[in-house]
XYZ file of C-alpha atoms in Angstrom:
336
model
C 93.298 119.482 114.460
C 96.740 118.232 115.410
C 97.723 121.785 116.382
C 95.691 121.626 119.596
C 97.394 118.347 120.445
C 100.793 119.925 119.973
C 100.140 122.937 122.190
C 98.525 120.736 124.846
C 101.897 119.074 125.342
C 104.061 122.187 125.048
C 106.264 122.665 128.151
C 104.824 126.104 128.939
C 106.861 126.654 132.080
C 110.211 126.217 130.410
C 111.747 129.603 129.598
C 114.483 128.088 127.454
C 111.895 126.438 125.258
C 109.987 129.652 124.692
C 113.229 131.525 124.059
C 113.825 128.955 121.330
C 110.342 129.181 119.835
C 110.401 132.972 119.916
C 113.256 132.808 117.431
C 110.992 131.050 114.961
C 107.924 133.203 115.555
C 105.564 133.101 112.607
C 104.189 136.574 113.243
C 106.372 138.259 110.629
C 107.123 135.144 108.600
C 105.910 134.834 105.017
C 105.554 131.191 103.897
C 106.825 130.441 100.418
C 106.352 126.693 100.140
C 105.336 127.156 96.504
C 106.640 130.134 94.556
C 104.586 130.209 91.364
C 105.556 132.225 88.291
C 102.800 133.807 86.217
C 103.617 135.615 82.923
C 103.122 139.317 83.495
C 101.703 139.867 80.031
C 98.895 137.297 80.432
C 95.929 138.880 82.216
C 93.892 135.661 82.138
C 96.561 133.650 83.936
C 97.146 136.428 86.445
C 93.455 136.557 87.347
C 93.395 132.786 87.759
C 96.437 132.918 90.058
C 94.550 135.059 92.586
C 92.048 132.232 93.061
C 94.652 129.584 93.889
C 95.688 128.512 97.365
C 99.369 129.267 96.809
C 101.867 130.883 99.152
C 103.618 133.136 96.640
C 102.505 134.473 93.255
C 105.324 136.033 91.232
C 104.122 138.295 88.430
C 106.878 137.739 85.921
C 108.736 140.162 83.677
C 111.655 137.818 83.039
C 111.842 134.257 81.667
C 108.079 133.826 81.371
C 107.785 136.753 78.953
C 109.034 136.999 75.342
C 111.464 139.817 74.601
C 108.909 141.635 72.424
C 106.338 141.501 75.271
C 108.451 142.992 78.071
C 106.831 146.412 77.894
C 103.360 144.847 77.881
C 104.196 142.788 80.959
C 105.581 145.838 82.731
C 102.461 147.894 82.007
C 100.089 145.063 82.949
C 101.763 144.480 86.303
C 101.886 148.195 87.041
C 98.141 148.444 86.416
C 97.547 145.555 88.814
C 99.721 147.235 91.443
C 97.791 150.459 90.987
C 94.541 148.638 91.700
C 95.881 147.009 94.856
C 96.153 143.427 96.042
C 93.279 141.619 94.326
C 92.127 139.345 97.156
C 91.898 139.247 100.923
C 93.540 135.825 100.995
C 97.003 135.827 102.552
C 99.758 135.293 99.987
C 103.042 136.844 98.962
C 102.332 139.370 96.181
C 105.604 139.383 94.272
C 107.152 140.592 91.034
C 110.136 139.149 89.215
C 112.058 141.789 87.300
C 114.609 141.213 84.569
C 118.248 140.712 85.481
C 120.535 143.673 86.002
C 122.828 142.624 83.147
C 119.880 142.455 80.715
C 119.606 146.252 80.702
C 115.870 145.987 81.444
C 115.932 145.898 85.219
C 115.983 149.641 85.833
C 112.924 150.174 83.622
C 111.128 147.375 85.490
C 111.947 148.820 88.907
C 110.978 152.353 87.891
C 107.599 151.226 86.591
C 106.731 148.760 89.345
C 108.071 150.515 92.437
C 106.401 153.826 91.633
C 102.934 152.287 91.275
C 100.118 153.166 93.669
C 100.848 150.066 95.763
C 104.141 148.265 96.291
C 104.475 144.521 95.804
C 105.298 142.575 98.955
C 108.432 141.131 97.397
C 110.835 141.755 94.515
C 112.542 138.777 92.884
C 115.956 139.673 91.468
C 117.287 137.050 89.011
C 120.848 136.214 88.002
C 122.613 138.012 90.831
C 126.331 137.452 90.211
C 128.151 139.471 92.858
C 127.794 142.006 95.649
C 127.999 144.848 93.118
C 124.616 143.759 91.804
C 123.164 144.109 95.301
C 124.752 147.549 95.669
C 123.224 148.611 92.338
C 119.820 147.278 93.348
C 119.996 149.092 96.682
C 120.778 152.403 94.995
C 117.940 152.061 92.499
C 115.306 150.883 94.951
C 116.126 153.706 97.358
C 115.520 156.235 94.605
C 112.121 154.781 93.634
C 110.448 153.875 96.932
C 109.123 156.821 98.894
C 108.909 157.332 102.657
C 109.957 154.485 104.944
C 108.290 151.689 103.033
C 110.259 148.504 102.375
C 109.898 145.426 100.208
C 111.332 141.970 100.724
C 114.013 140.745 98.339
C 114.496 137.254 96.928
C 117.924 136.699 95.382
C 118.408 134.223 92.526
C 121.639 132.246 92.258
C 122.008 130.861 88.748
C 125.702 130.527 87.823
C 129.029 129.189 89.005
C 130.282 132.722 89.653
C 127.222 133.532 91.740
C 127.651 130.354 93.787
C 131.276 131.188 94.553
C 130.298 134.751 95.525
C 127.224 133.701 97.496
C 128.449 134.512 101.032
C 129.537 137.998 99.923
C 126.211 138.541 98.169
C 124.248 137.610 101.287
C 126.506 139.564 103.630
C 126.151 142.683 101.504
C 122.369 142.318 101.281
C 121.995 141.912 105.042
C 124.212 144.903 105.791
C 122.513 147.175 103.239
C 119.060 146.224 104.508
C 119.742 148.173 107.701
C 119.706 151.457 105.773
C 118.060 150.544 102.470
C 114.426 149.979 101.495
C 114.593 146.222 101.095
C 114.939 143.244 103.401
C 116.538 140.047 102.046
C 114.282 137.083 102.792
C 115.232 134.175 100.535
C 117.636 132.597 98.066
C 116.441 130.744 94.969
C 118.451 128.057 93.202
C 118.194 128.475 89.427
C 119.284 124.995 88.420
C 118.963 125.126 84.631
C 121.044 128.252 84.127
C 123.491 126.939 86.720
C 123.911 123.706 84.752
C 124.524 125.675 81.594
C 127.150 127.791 83.346
C 129.176 124.741 84.426
C 128.566 122.690 81.268
C 126.745 119.902 83.103
C 124.262 117.504 81.534
C 120.947 117.281 83.361
C 120.023 113.870 84.732
C 116.867 112.593 86.384
C 118.428 112.314 89.845
C 120.172 115.726 89.563
C 123.432 114.442 91.055
C 125.373 116.834 88.819
C 124.095 119.783 90.904
C 123.974 118.156 94.347
C 126.884 120.174 95.742
C 125.450 123.508 94.564
C 121.987 122.602 95.795
C 123.340 121.803 99.250
C 125.606 124.849 99.376
C 122.707 127.212 98.706
C 120.815 125.787 101.697
C 123.904 126.072 103.887
C 124.553 129.724 103.050
C 120.864 130.662 103.222
C 120.526 129.265 106.733
C 123.782 130.906 107.836
C 122.229 134.292 106.991
C 118.740 133.501 108.268
C 117.180 133.302 104.790
C 114.659 130.939 103.252
C 115.966 128.518 100.629
C 113.752 127.891 97.594
C 114.518 124.846 95.478
C 114.743 124.352 91.723
C 111.880 124.060 89.238
C 110.645 120.597 88.276
C 110.277 121.130 84.545
C 108.213 117.994 83.742
C 105.070 119.588 85.142
C 102.813 116.674 84.154
C 104.942 114.190 86.125
C 103.366 114.778 89.530
C 104.920 111.693 91.142
C 108.403 112.836 90.164
C 107.563 116.306 91.477
C 106.481 114.822 94.802
C 109.706 112.859 95.194
C 111.921 115.839 94.322
C 109.941 118.164 96.618
C 110.255 115.772 99.551
C 113.970 115.426 98.832
C 114.375 119.194 98.875
C 112.470 119.430 102.143
C 114.775 116.839 103.736
C 117.788 118.836 102.533
C 116.558 121.930 104.362
C 114.776 123.839 101.618
C 111.729 125.772 102.776
C 109.950 125.884 99.421
C 110.103 125.227 95.704
C 109.534 127.083 92.431
C 106.503 125.975 90.431
C 105.425 126.715 86.875
C 101.935 125.180 86.748
C 98.923 125.352 89.094
C 98.738 121.531 89.282
C 102.153 121.520 90.969
C 101.081 123.779 93.838
C 99.226 121.399 96.199
C 101.870 118.675 95.886
C 104.721 121.077 96.592
C 102.995 122.804 99.493
C 102.142 119.473 101.108
C 105.774 118.348 100.819
C 106.989 121.342 102.812
C 104.778 120.611 105.821
C 105.566 118.023 108.524
C 104.060 114.576 108.064
C 102.191 112.613 110.740
C 105.261 110.677 111.906
C 107.286 113.861 112.334
C 104.465 115.463 114.306
C 104.131 112.428 116.565
C 107.891 112.381 117.151
C 108.036 116.072 118.072
C 104.980 115.845 120.340
C 106.429 112.748 122.003
C 109.694 114.549 122.696
C 107.877 117.541 124.172
C 105.676 115.334 126.323
C 108.600 113.282 127.613
C 110.539 116.423 128.454
C 107.566 117.778 130.385
C 107.389 114.587 132.456
C 111.126 114.602 133.115
C 110.970 118.217 134.263
C 108.711 117.106 137.094
C 111.475 114.740 138.203
C 114.146 117.473 138.004
C 116.014 115.692 135.217
C 117.926 117.862 132.767
C 118.096 115.570 129.737
C 115.955 112.850 128.204
C 116.503 110.302 125.494
C 113.919 108.903 123.094
C 114.575 105.825 121.010
C 114.441 106.366 117.300
C 114.907 104.207 114.261
C 118.057 102.045 114.062
C 118.483 102.209 117.860
C 119.570 105.833 117.823
C 118.474 108.175 120.573
C 117.275 111.756 120.629
C 118.434 114.079 123.383
C 116.114 117.015 124.090
C 118.899 119.525 124.755
C 120.672 118.647 121.509
C 117.482 118.240 119.531
C 116.185 121.726 120.249
C 119.411 123.161 118.874
C 120.384 121.147 115.856
C 118.353 118.025 115.242
C 115.019 117.048 113.713
C 113.239 118.858 116.539
C 114.296 122.223 115.103
C 113.123 121.175 111.651
C 109.768 119.802 112.787
C 108.883 122.587 115.231
C 109.598 125.237 112.616
C 107.280 123.444 110.234
C 104.612 123.029 112.900
C 104.632 126.758 113.577
C 104.614 127.262 109.806
C 101.551 125.002 109.544
C 99.772 126.902 112.303
C 100.401 130.191 110.522
C 98.971 128.822 107.276
C 95.900 127.370 108.997
C 95.161 130.656 110.710
C 95.496 132.725 107.545
C 93.538 130.632 105.037
């Protein structure tokens, strides 16, 4: 209901504004506020996942599946892909394959990308360097027929991967012009990352703050979504809420989840709250009034006697953050 209020105050006559909003068009945008893993060898859990209101369901061949169940998971997911997307509800139909270095990835890709229907997205874990992206590009091009493409989510889970991250993203973006995948997101794998640097996990996660921030920075530099770490204590919903809101403030666009109870809390955290909506609408409304007076810039008082300038805000301030999330919200409302 607040959407109509927002568009009522949109400065429709301002070409610069619409040039800005066109850049964040939701038409081809796939929300991934919650990316939920479901073991690929568990048919019961997979069927339950289709009934949930979750942005992304990742049918898992990797960490969620025991080593002696990998073949079962692969066959189960292939059968699901053969049948087609199981619901009309809008969600990202994804598969997570095993890592390239595990020796299982090629078998996963061969089985899953030659099914009757392609998944929307492939999740590639433990990407260490650009050579992994080159390998993935070669394999996916050999398995996908015609001009079809899938989206690619890249997992960063080690110190080496974090150091190589710009090269990984640059290679993925360049290859996407001629290959059959489109990079769409980075995922921060915090537990494996901690193990790789020998850090001890703490409740406030300060030991991985730098890496967590760097992933957001690089993701946004390459126009990718940034998906935050798993909150392992899945019964601690208050802690999950706090960490999700923290990730949203840092610039993350979504979060990994491992239990259905986590989904609504995470997805709520990655939408704008009432105060943010009111602030953005107020800025738009004030700008509209100032346009009538032929004034170029406006200033709105904020907390701690700081001021928001419209010109600056539309480029780099909270305005960018809130408007993207408002458009995001509109997309979700229209497709659920």
